[in-house]
Short mmCIF file of C-alpha atoms in Angstrom, two decimals:
data_model
loop_
_atom_site.label_atom_id
_atom_site.label_comp_id
_atom_site.label_asym_id
_atom_site.label_seq_id
_atom_site.Cartn_x
_atom_site.Cartn_y
_atom_site.Cartn_z
CA UNK A 1 107.62 117.70 109.25
CA UNK A 2 106.07 115.88 106.35
CA UNK A 3 108.58 114.61 103.79
CA UNK A 4 106.02 115.19 100.94
CA UNK A 5 105.70 119.04 99.83
CA UNK A 6 102.38 120.51 99.69
CA UNK A 7 100.50 120.73 96.42
CA UNK A 8 101.07 124.44 96.05
CA UNK A 9 104.83 123.95 96.52
CA UNK A 10 104.72 121.56 93.80
CA UNK A 11 102.97 124.08 91.52
CA UNK A 12 105.40 126.73 92.09
CA UNK A 13 108.43 124.77 90.97
CA UNK A 14 109.60 123.89 87.47
CA UNK A 15 111.11 120.45 87.88
CA UNK A 16 113.58 119.11 85.47
CA UNK A 17 113.07 116.12 83.33
CA UNK A 18 115.12 113.97 85.69
CA UNK A 19 113.14 115.14 88.75
CA UNK A 20 109.90 114.34 86.91
CA UNK A 21 111.18 110.88 85.99
CA UNK A 22 112.05 110.21 89.59
CA UNK A 23 108.64 111.26 90.77
CA UNK A 24 107.00 108.91 88.25
CA UNK A 25 109.50 106.01 88.41
CA UNK A 26 108.70 102.56 89.52
CA UNK A 27 109.87 103.17 93.03
CA UNK A 28 108.86 106.85 93.24
CA UNK A 29 106.32 105.84 95.95
CA UNK A 30 109.03 104.51 98.19
CA UNK A 31 111.35 107.56 97.84
CA UNK A 32 108.33 109.81 98.66
CA UNK A 33 108.04 108.22 101.96
CA UNK A 34 111.43 109.72 103.29
CA UNK A 35 113.53 107.95 105.74
CA UNK A 36 111.12 107.94 108.58
CA UNK A 37 108.17 106.79 106.35
CA UNK A 38 110.37 103.95 104.99
CA UNK A 39 110.98 102.65 108.45
CA UNK A 40 107.33 102.86 109.13
CA UNK A 41 106.73 100.94 105.94
CA UNK A 42 109.22 98.25 106.88
CA UNK A 43 107.52 97.91 110.33
CA UNK A 44 104.19 97.71 108.97
CA UNK A 45 105.16 95.37 106.16
CA UNK A 46 106.90 92.94 108.57
CA UNK A 47 103.93 93.12 111.06
CA UNK A 48 101.43 92.27 108.37
CA UNK A 49 103.57 89.53 106.86
CA UNK A 50 104.05 87.84 110.11
CA UNK A 51 100.30 88.45 110.93
CA UNK A 52 99.61 86.38 107.77
CA UNK A 53 102.07 83.73 108.73
CA UNK A 54 100.45 83.23 112.05
CA UNK A 55 97.07 83.23 110.56
CA UNK A 56 97.75 80.58 107.95
CA UNK A 57 99.29 78.10 110.55
CA UNK A 58 95.71 77.02 111.10
CA UNK A 59 94.30 76.54 107.62
CA UNK A 60 97.49 74.61 106.57
CA UNK A 61 97.24 72.48 109.62
CA UNK A 62 93.52 71.99 109.37
CA UNK A 63 93.44 68.32 108.07
CA UNK A 64 95.94 67.15 110.71
CA UNK A 65 93.86 68.91 113.48
CA UNK A 66 90.61 67.44 112.34
CA UNK A 67 92.23 63.93 112.36
CA UNK A 68 93.93 64.58 115.73
CA UNK A 69 90.72 65.84 117.68
CA UNK A 70 88.24 63.89 115.48
CA UNK A 71 86.53 66.93 114.22
CA UNK A 72 83.91 67.19 111.32
CA UNK A 73 83.93 70.15 108.75
CA UNK A 74 81.68 72.24 110.71
CA UNK A 75 83.82 72.15 113.79
CA UNK A 76 87.05 73.02 111.78
CA UNK A 77 85.26 75.82 109.96
CA UNK A 78 84.30 77.18 113.45
CA UNK A 79 88.00 77.88 114.11
CA UNK A 80 88.10 80.38 111.27
CA UNK A 81 84.69 81.92 112.24
CA UNK A 82 85.83 82.36 115.82
CA UNK A 83 89.13 84.00 114.86
CA UNK A 84 87.58 86.42 112.41
CA UNK A 85 84.61 87.35 114.76
CA UNK A 86 86.95 87.99 117.74
CA UNK A 87 89.30 89.89 115.46
CA UNK A 88 86.55 92.37 114.95
CA UNK A 89 86.61 93.24 118.58
CA UNK A 90 90.43 93.32 118.63
CA UNK A 91 90.48 95.45 115.42
CA UNK A 92 88.00 97.97 116.53
CA UNK A 93 89.83 98.35 119.93
CA UNK A 94 93.10 98.79 118.07
CA UNK A 95 91.63 101.46 116.05
CA UNK A 96 90.69 103.41 119.05
CA UNK A 97 94.02 102.85 120.68
CA UNK A 98 95.67 104.14 117.48
CA UNK A 99 93.81 107.48 117.72
CA UNK A 100 94.38 107.72 121.47
CA UNK A 101 97.95 106.46 122.16
CA UNK A 102 99.46 106.49 118.72
CA UNK A 103 99.74 104.30 115.80
CA UNK A 104 103.13 102.60 116.68
CA UNK A 105 102.28 101.73 120.02
CA UNK A 106 99.05 100.14 119.12
CA UNK A 107 100.80 98.21 116.38
CA UNK A 108 103.32 96.72 118.78
CA UNK A 109 100.42 95.67 121.05
CA UNK A 110 98.57 93.85 118.32
CA UNK A 111 101.82 92.03 117.13
CA UNK A 112 102.65 90.86 120.79
CA UNK A 113 99.00 89.61 121.23
CA UNK A 114 98.84 87.56 118.13
CA UNK A 115 102.34 86.07 118.54
CA UNK A 116 101.64 85.02 122.24
CA UNK A 117 98.24 83.32 121.45
CA UNK A 118 99.50 81.54 118.26
CA UNK A 119 102.19 79.86 120.29
CA UNK A 120 99.69 78.94 122.96
CA UNK A 121 97.61 77.16 120.33
CA UNK A 122 100.57 74.70 120.14
CA UNK A 123 100.05 73.63 123.67
CA UNK A 124 96.24 73.16 123.45
CA UNK A 125 95.27 69.87 125.04
CA UNK A 126 91.77 69.72 123.41
CA UNK A 127 89.51 71.23 120.81
CA UNK A 128 87.72 73.62 123.17
CA UNK A 129 91.11 74.99 124.46
CA UNK A 130 92.38 75.38 121.05
CA UNK A 131 89.25 77.32 120.04
CA UNK A 132 89.75 79.66 122.92
CA UNK A 133 93.40 80.28 122.16
CA UNK A 134 92.57 80.79 118.47
CA UNK A 135 90.03 83.18 119.55
CA UNK A 136 92.33 85.33 121.50
CA UNK A 137 94.78 85.21 118.83
CA UNK A 138 92.18 86.96 116.76
CA UNK A 139 92.41 89.99 119.14
CA UNK A 140 95.89 90.89 117.82
CA UNK A 141 95.30 89.61 114.36
CA UNK A 142 92.35 91.86 113.89
CA UNK A 143 94.12 95.08 114.58
CA UNK A 144 97.55 94.80 112.95
CA UNK A 145 96.50 95.50 109.32
CA UNK A 146 94.22 98.52 110.11
CA UNK A 147 96.80 100.21 112.37
CA UNK A 148 99.82 99.47 110.07
CA UNK A 149 97.92 100.72 107.01
CA UNK A 150 96.96 104.04 108.72
CA UNK A 151 100.65 104.43 109.92
CA UNK A 152 102.05 104.33 106.34
CA UNK A 153 99.02 106.08 104.74
CA UNK A 154 99.83 109.12 106.73
CA UNK A 155 103.36 109.22 105.54
CA UNK A 156 102.43 108.48 101.86
CA UNK A 157 101.76 111.17 99.10
CA UNK A 158 98.35 111.27 97.70
CA UNK A 159 99.72 110.54 94.25
CA UNK A 160 101.29 107.27 95.36
CA UNK A 161 99.10 106.17 98.22
CA UNK A 162 97.43 103.40 96.43
CA UNK A 163 100.70 101.78 95.37
CA UNK A 164 102.32 102.38 98.79
CA UNK A 165 99.46 100.50 100.51
CA UNK A 166 99.20 97.98 97.72
CA UNK A 167 102.93 97.19 98.55
CA UNK A 168 102.06 96.79 102.32
CA UNK A 169 99.14 94.48 101.40
CA UNK A 170 101.60 92.35 99.32
CA UNK A 171 103.25 91.48 102.58
CA UNK A 172 100.24 89.16 103.30
CA UNK A 173 101.37 86.97 100.41
CA UNK A 174 104.87 86.98 101.69
CA UNK A 175 103.67 85.68 105.11
CA UNK A 176 101.52 83.24 103.34
CA UNK A 177 104.32 82.00 101.33
CA UNK A 178 106.49 81.60 104.44
CA UNK A 179 103.77 79.58 106.22
CA UNK A 180 103.45 77.28 103.06
CA UNK A 181 107.16 76.65 103.15
CA UNK A 182 107.19 75.89 106.71
CA UNK A 183 104.26 73.57 106.33
CA UNK A 184 105.82 71.66 103.63
CA UNK A 185 109.04 71.32 105.85
CA UNK A 186 107.34 70.54 109.00
CA UNK A 187 104.78 68.06 107.64
CA UNK A 188 107.32 66.39 105.52
CA UNK A 189 109.64 65.51 108.47
CA UNK A 190 107.37 65.52 111.50
CA UNK A 191 104.49 63.09 112.31
CA UNK A 192 101.18 64.93 111.72
CA UNK A 193 100.28 64.46 115.37
CA UNK A 194 103.01 66.71 116.40
CA UNK A 195 103.59 68.71 113.23
CA UNK A 196 100.56 70.94 113.73
CA UNK A 197 101.87 72.01 117.14
CA UNK A 198 105.23 72.83 115.75
CA UNK A 199 103.47 75.00 113.17
CA UNK A 200 101.83 77.11 115.96
CA UNK A 201 105.14 77.23 117.98
CA UNK A 202 106.85 78.99 115.12
CA UNK A 203 104.40 81.87 115.64
CA UNK A 204 106.79 83.33 118.17
CA UNK A 205 108.75 84.86 115.28
CA UNK A 206 106.94 88.38 115.37
CA UNK A 207 108.37 89.07 118.83
CA UNK A 208 111.61 89.86 117.10
CA UNK A 209 109.94 92.60 114.95
CA UNK A 210 108.62 94.28 118.05
CA UNK A 211 112.03 94.82 119.50
CA UNK A 212 113.18 96.53 116.17
CA UNK A 213 110.01 98.66 115.95
CA UNK A 214 110.38 99.87 119.53
CA UNK A 215 113.53 101.79 118.53
CA UNK A 216 113.07 102.63 114.77
CA UNK A 217 109.52 103.42 113.85
CA UNK A 218 107.53 106.58 114.76
CA UNK A 219 104.18 108.02 114.01
CA UNK A 220 103.90 110.74 111.25
CA UNK A 221 104.31 114.14 112.77
CA UNK A 222 101.04 115.53 111.35
CA UNK A 223 99.13 112.59 113.00
CA UNK A 224 100.75 113.30 116.30
CA UNK A 225 100.00 117.01 116.10
CA UNK A 226 96.32 116.32 115.44
CA UNK A 227 96.03 113.93 118.30
CA UNK A 228 97.83 116.24 120.69
CA UNK A 229 95.54 119.18 119.64
CA UNK A 230 92.21 117.29 119.55
CA UNK A 231 89.81 118.19 122.34
CA UNK A 232 87.56 115.25 121.89
CA UNK A 233 88.77 111.68 122.48
CA UNK A 234 88.02 109.25 119.58
CA UNK A 235 85.33 106.73 120.29
CA UNK A 236 83.00 104.44 118.44
CA UNK A 237 80.15 106.91 118.75
CA UNK A 238 82.03 109.41 116.69
CA UNK A 239 81.94 107.32 113.42
CA UNK A 240 78.18 106.92 113.79
CA UNK A 241 77.39 110.71 113.83
CA UNK A 242 75.52 112.14 110.87
CA UNK A 243 78.43 113.12 108.98
CA UNK A 244 80.18 109.70 108.98
CA UNK A 245 77.24 107.29 109.60
CA UNK A 246 76.71 106.57 105.76
CA UNK A 247 80.42 106.00 105.22
CA UNK A 248 80.68 103.65 108.26
CA UNK A 249 77.61 101.62 107.13
CA UNK A 250 78.69 101.11 103.46
CA UNK A 251 82.38 100.75 104.27
CA UNK A 252 81.43 97.91 106.71
CA UNK A 253 79.43 96.24 103.87
CA UNK A 254 82.21 96.66 101.34
CA UNK A 255 84.67 95.05 103.85
CA UNK A 256 82.06 92.33 104.62
CA UNK A 257 81.86 91.31 100.88
CA UNK A 258 85.54 91.28 100.03
CA UNK A 259 86.60 89.40 103.08
CA UNK A 260 83.68 86.92 103.00
CA UNK A 261 84.87 85.88 99.53
CA UNK A 262 88.65 86.03 100.42
CA UNK A 263 88.46 84.04 103.67
CA UNK A 264 86.22 81.32 102.08
CA UNK A 265 89.20 80.63 99.74
CA UNK A 266 91.93 81.17 102.23
CA UNK A 267 90.49 78.79 104.61
CA UNK A 268 89.20 75.95 102.33
CA UNK A 269 91.54 75.63 99.33
CA UNK A 270 94.34 73.69 101.16
CA UNK A 271 91.59 71.17 102.53
CA UNK A 272 89.92 71.10 99.00
CA UNK A 273 93.32 70.21 97.38
CA UNK A 274 94.05 67.38 99.93
CA UNK A 275 90.68 65.86 100.37
CA UNK A 276 88.96 66.21 96.87
CA UNK A 277 91.97 66.39 94.60
CA UNK A 278 94.12 63.81 96.71
CA UNK A 279 97.23 65.89 96.64
CA UNK A 280 100.18 65.15 98.92
CA UNK A 281 101.67 67.60 101.24
CA UNK A 282 104.36 68.48 98.72
CA UNK A 283 101.77 68.54 95.97
CA UNK A 284 99.45 70.81 97.89
CA UNK A 285 102.40 73.06 98.58
CA UNK A 286 103.21 73.26 94.78
CA UNK A 287 99.63 74.19 93.90
CA UNK A 288 99.59 76.92 96.73
CA UNK A 289 102.83 78.34 95.07
CA UNK A 290 100.79 79.30 91.97
CA UNK A 291 97.99 80.71 94.18
CA UNK A 292 100.48 82.70 96.29
CA UNK A 293 102.56 83.90 93.46
CA UNK A 294 99.37 85.27 91.74
CA UNK A 295 98.33 86.95 95.11
CA UNK A 296 101.74 88.75 95.55
CA UNK A 297 101.59 90.19 91.93
CA UNK A 298 98.00 90.82 92.38
CA UNK A 299 98.58 93.06 95.46
CA UNK A 300 101.18 95.11 93.55
CA UNK A 301 99.11 95.42 90.44
CA UNK A 302 95.98 96.39 92.26
CA UNK A 303 97.86 99.04 94.17
CA UNK A 304 99.05 100.61 90.91
CA UNK A 305 95.56 100.38 89.35
CA UNK A 306 93.84 101.93 92.42
CA UNK A 307 95.96 104.98 91.74
CA UNK A 308 95.20 104.91 87.91
CA UNK A 309 91.69 103.93 87.83
CA UNK A 310 90.37 105.13 91.15
CA UNK A 311 89.50 103.21 94.26
CA UNK A 312 85.98 102.30 93.29
CA UNK A 313 86.73 101.20 89.81
CA UNK A 314 89.56 98.98 90.99
CA UNK A 315 87.30 97.27 93.55
CA UNK A 316 84.57 96.80 91.07
CA UNK A 317 86.74 95.22 88.41
CA UNK A 318 88.38 92.74 90.71
CA UNK A 319 85.04 91.83 92.56
CA UNK A 320 83.80 90.73 89.08
CA UNK A 321 86.94 88.88 88.20
CA UNK A 322 87.24 87.34 91.58
CA UNK A 323 83.72 85.86 91.43
CA UNK A 324 84.40 84.45 87.95
CA UNK A 325 87.56 82.78 89.16
CA UNK A 326 85.91 81.06 92.10
CA UNK A 327 83.30 79.68 89.87
CA UNK A 328 85.86 78.31 87.35
CA UNK A 329 88.11 76.94 90.01
CA UNK A 330 85.43 75.06 91.87
CA UNK A 331 84.11 73.49 88.65
CA UNK A 332 87.30 72.12 87.11
CA UNK A 333 86.46 68.42 86.15
CA UNK A 334 88.15 65.47 87.96
CA UNK A 335 91.58 64.66 86.49
CA UNK A 336 92.38 68.01 85.17
CA UNK A 337 94.79 68.87 87.87
CA UNK A 338 97.11 70.65 85.39
CA UNK A 339 94.30 73.18 84.69
CA UNK A 340 93.78 73.45 88.61
CA UNK A 341 97.45 74.40 88.86
CA UNK A 342 97.23 77.02 86.06
CA UNK A 343 94.00 78.71 87.29
CA UNK A 344 95.43 79.02 90.75
CA UNK A 345 97.53 81.95 89.54
CA UNK A 346 94.57 84.15 88.28
CA UNK A 347 92.59 83.12 91.32
CA UNK A 348 95.21 84.44 93.77
CA UNK A 349 95.80 87.42 91.58
CA UNK A 350 92.20 88.74 91.49
CA UNK A 351 91.07 87.99 95.02
CA UNK A 352 94.30 89.86 96.27
CA UNK A 353 94.29 92.85 93.79
CA UNK A 354 90.74 93.74 95.23
CA UNK A 355 92.36 94.29 98.64
CA UNK A 356 95.23 96.64 97.38
CA UNK A 357 92.85 99.60 97.40
CA UNK A 358 91.60 99.08 100.96
CA UNK A 359 94.26 100.75 102.84
CA UNK A 360 94.33 103.87 100.99
CA UNK A 361 90.46 103.91 100.51
CA UNK A 362 89.49 103.41 104.16
CA UNK A 363 92.18 105.83 105.35
CA UNK A 364 90.89 108.58 102.87
CA UNK A 365 87.28 108.22 103.97
CA UNK A 366 88.01 109.27 107.58
CA UNK A 367 89.45 112.33 109.14
CA UNK A 368 92.79 112.03 110.91
CA UNK A 369 91.24 112.45 114.45
CA UNK A 370 88.90 109.27 113.95
CA UNK A 371 90.84 107.43 111.22
CA UNK A 372 92.03 104.59 113.36
CA UNK A 373 88.58 104.11 114.91
CA UNK A 374 86.77 104.34 111.46
CA UNK A 375 89.20 101.98 109.69
CA UNK A 376 89.54 99.53 112.53
CA UNK A 377 85.78 99.23 112.98
CA UNK A 378 84.70 98.92 109.36
CA UNK A 379 87.37 96.65 108.26
CA UNK A 380 87.02 94.23 111.16
CA UNK A 381 83.40 94.41 111.39
CA UNK A 382 83.32 93.27 107.81
CA UNK A 383 85.92 90.51 108.78
CA UNK A 384 83.56 89.32 111.52
CA UNK A 385 80.44 89.37 109.34
CA UNK A 386 82.50 87.86 106.47
CA UNK A 387 83.52 84.94 108.88
CA UNK A 388 80.11 83.52 108.47
CA UNK A 389 81.09 82.50 104.84
CA UNK A 390 83.93 79.96 105.79
CA UNK A 391 81.64 78.46 108.48
CA UNK A 392 78.76 77.97 105.99
CA UNK A 393 81.19 76.44 103.55
CA UNK A 394 82.20 73.98 106.31
CA UNK A 395 78.59 72.89 106.98
CA UNK A 396 77.68 72.67 103.23
CA UNK A 397 80.86 70.80 102.52
CA UNK A 398 79.59 67.46 103.91
CA UNK A 399 76.72 67.48 101.42
CA UNK A 400 77.96 69.53 98.40
CA UNK A 401 81.64 68.81 98.83
CA UNK A 402 84.37 71.41 99.49
CA UNK A 403 84.63 72.40 95.79
CA UNK A 404 80.81 72.88 95.49
CA UNK A 405 80.59 74.94 98.69
CA UNK A 406 83.36 77.20 97.62
CA UNK A 407 81.05 78.99 95.08
CA UNK A 408 79.33 80.54 98.05
CA UNK A 409 82.32 82.91 98.30
CA UNK A 410 81.32 84.52 95.05
CA UNK A 411 78.18 86.08 96.84
CA UNK A 412 80.65 88.14 98.96
CA UNK A 413 82.10 89.81 95.97
CA UNK A 414 78.54 90.75 94.88
CA UNK A 415 77.91 92.36 98.15
CA UNK A 416 81.19 94.38 97.81
CA UNK A 417 80.21 95.63 94.33
CA UNK A 418 76.84 96.76 95.54
CA UNK A 419 78.40 98.65 98.57
CA UNK A 420 80.32 100.89 96.40
CA UNK A 421 77.22 102.79 95.32
CA UNK A 422 77.01 104.19 98.77
CA UNK A 423 80.67 105.41 98.93
CA UNK A 424 82.52 108.52 97.18
CA UNK A 425 85.71 108.26 95.19
CA UNK A 426 88.63 109.59 97.08
CA UNK A 427 91.61 109.29 94.76
CA UNK A 428 94.09 112.14 95.20
CA UNK A 429 92.82 113.24 98.54
CA UNK A 430 95.14 114.80 100.97
CA UNK A 431 95.13 113.29 104.54
CA UNK A 432 94.86 116.09 107.10
#
């Protein structure tokens, strides 16, 4: 049974002041999940954090990889594009699996996939093999967030869903921080020619999470009931039927814009700091600390605001602020590295706060029977198309410089803002 009482039950009670305070407290969203929901939250949080960790092993090692294999900016940018394009396939397939075999089983498959191929990247003998392994890593990487977000969204109450999914989203910053710490340690003590391999080998960590999830995490009972009672198997065709076609198109555009802007920054800021700002390994790690700290707080703040302002207003607000921050960050004059350090915090804050509403918003746009398919397809199609942005920056970097090319990411946030005109507001919607 659901741990959250139905709306009519709430209306028939007369809660005490203490009960109302508990319902509105800082951690009311966590209490509302109940014991099973909190275990699902822990599994999704850990899975997404390690997904982030495995993803960032590449951007953080990019300079060393380029030197080892003798790559230009276009070739290194292709790593990210291949990862994100293949992740669209993996994410879309994981969404269908989530509707057919359950959220938890699909989640474990995605975690195992990205862990295995991240480790394999560390054994790549040449550029072409590494590109293939990184593409296969994208199969698992693409599915984890969509499946984990749905798993938790179906436990969360409508009142707290934005904050709950914002907290899940914050785990991306946790994994990013772990990757930055590991990068600083590994590249400080190991020669660059081997250090990038060691970074990939540490990607085996997610296997430990799968062992725990197998015993402790379960799908929300309501979702299981819908799946068992459904007479129609979920497929990609179902989200392109007249009732859902408009939602699918505009949700895909929204995802494309936000992720195009985000992955432009996530991929190229470490390279920008090292090559154009001449920062050392430790110096780059220090600057990334400000960026990642801002990201973590941004995820939590955005989750809160998406419940208070609504899904659409929250995304509109931070699309504008993210574009402004990119333009400011890319145009800081030479020698003003203190300003570069300080501006990293609002940059990380804004580009992450916009993501906080995604888990709740996409979950609310689709009915339970096709929620995995719809969310998995739109989120990851956006990721694939948005992958064009980091590659474009890579090719422009040789003539414009990395800093100048970064402004291309602002275009993505403009696309996201426009896409919202085709989507409804869903704040307060019960999932059924």
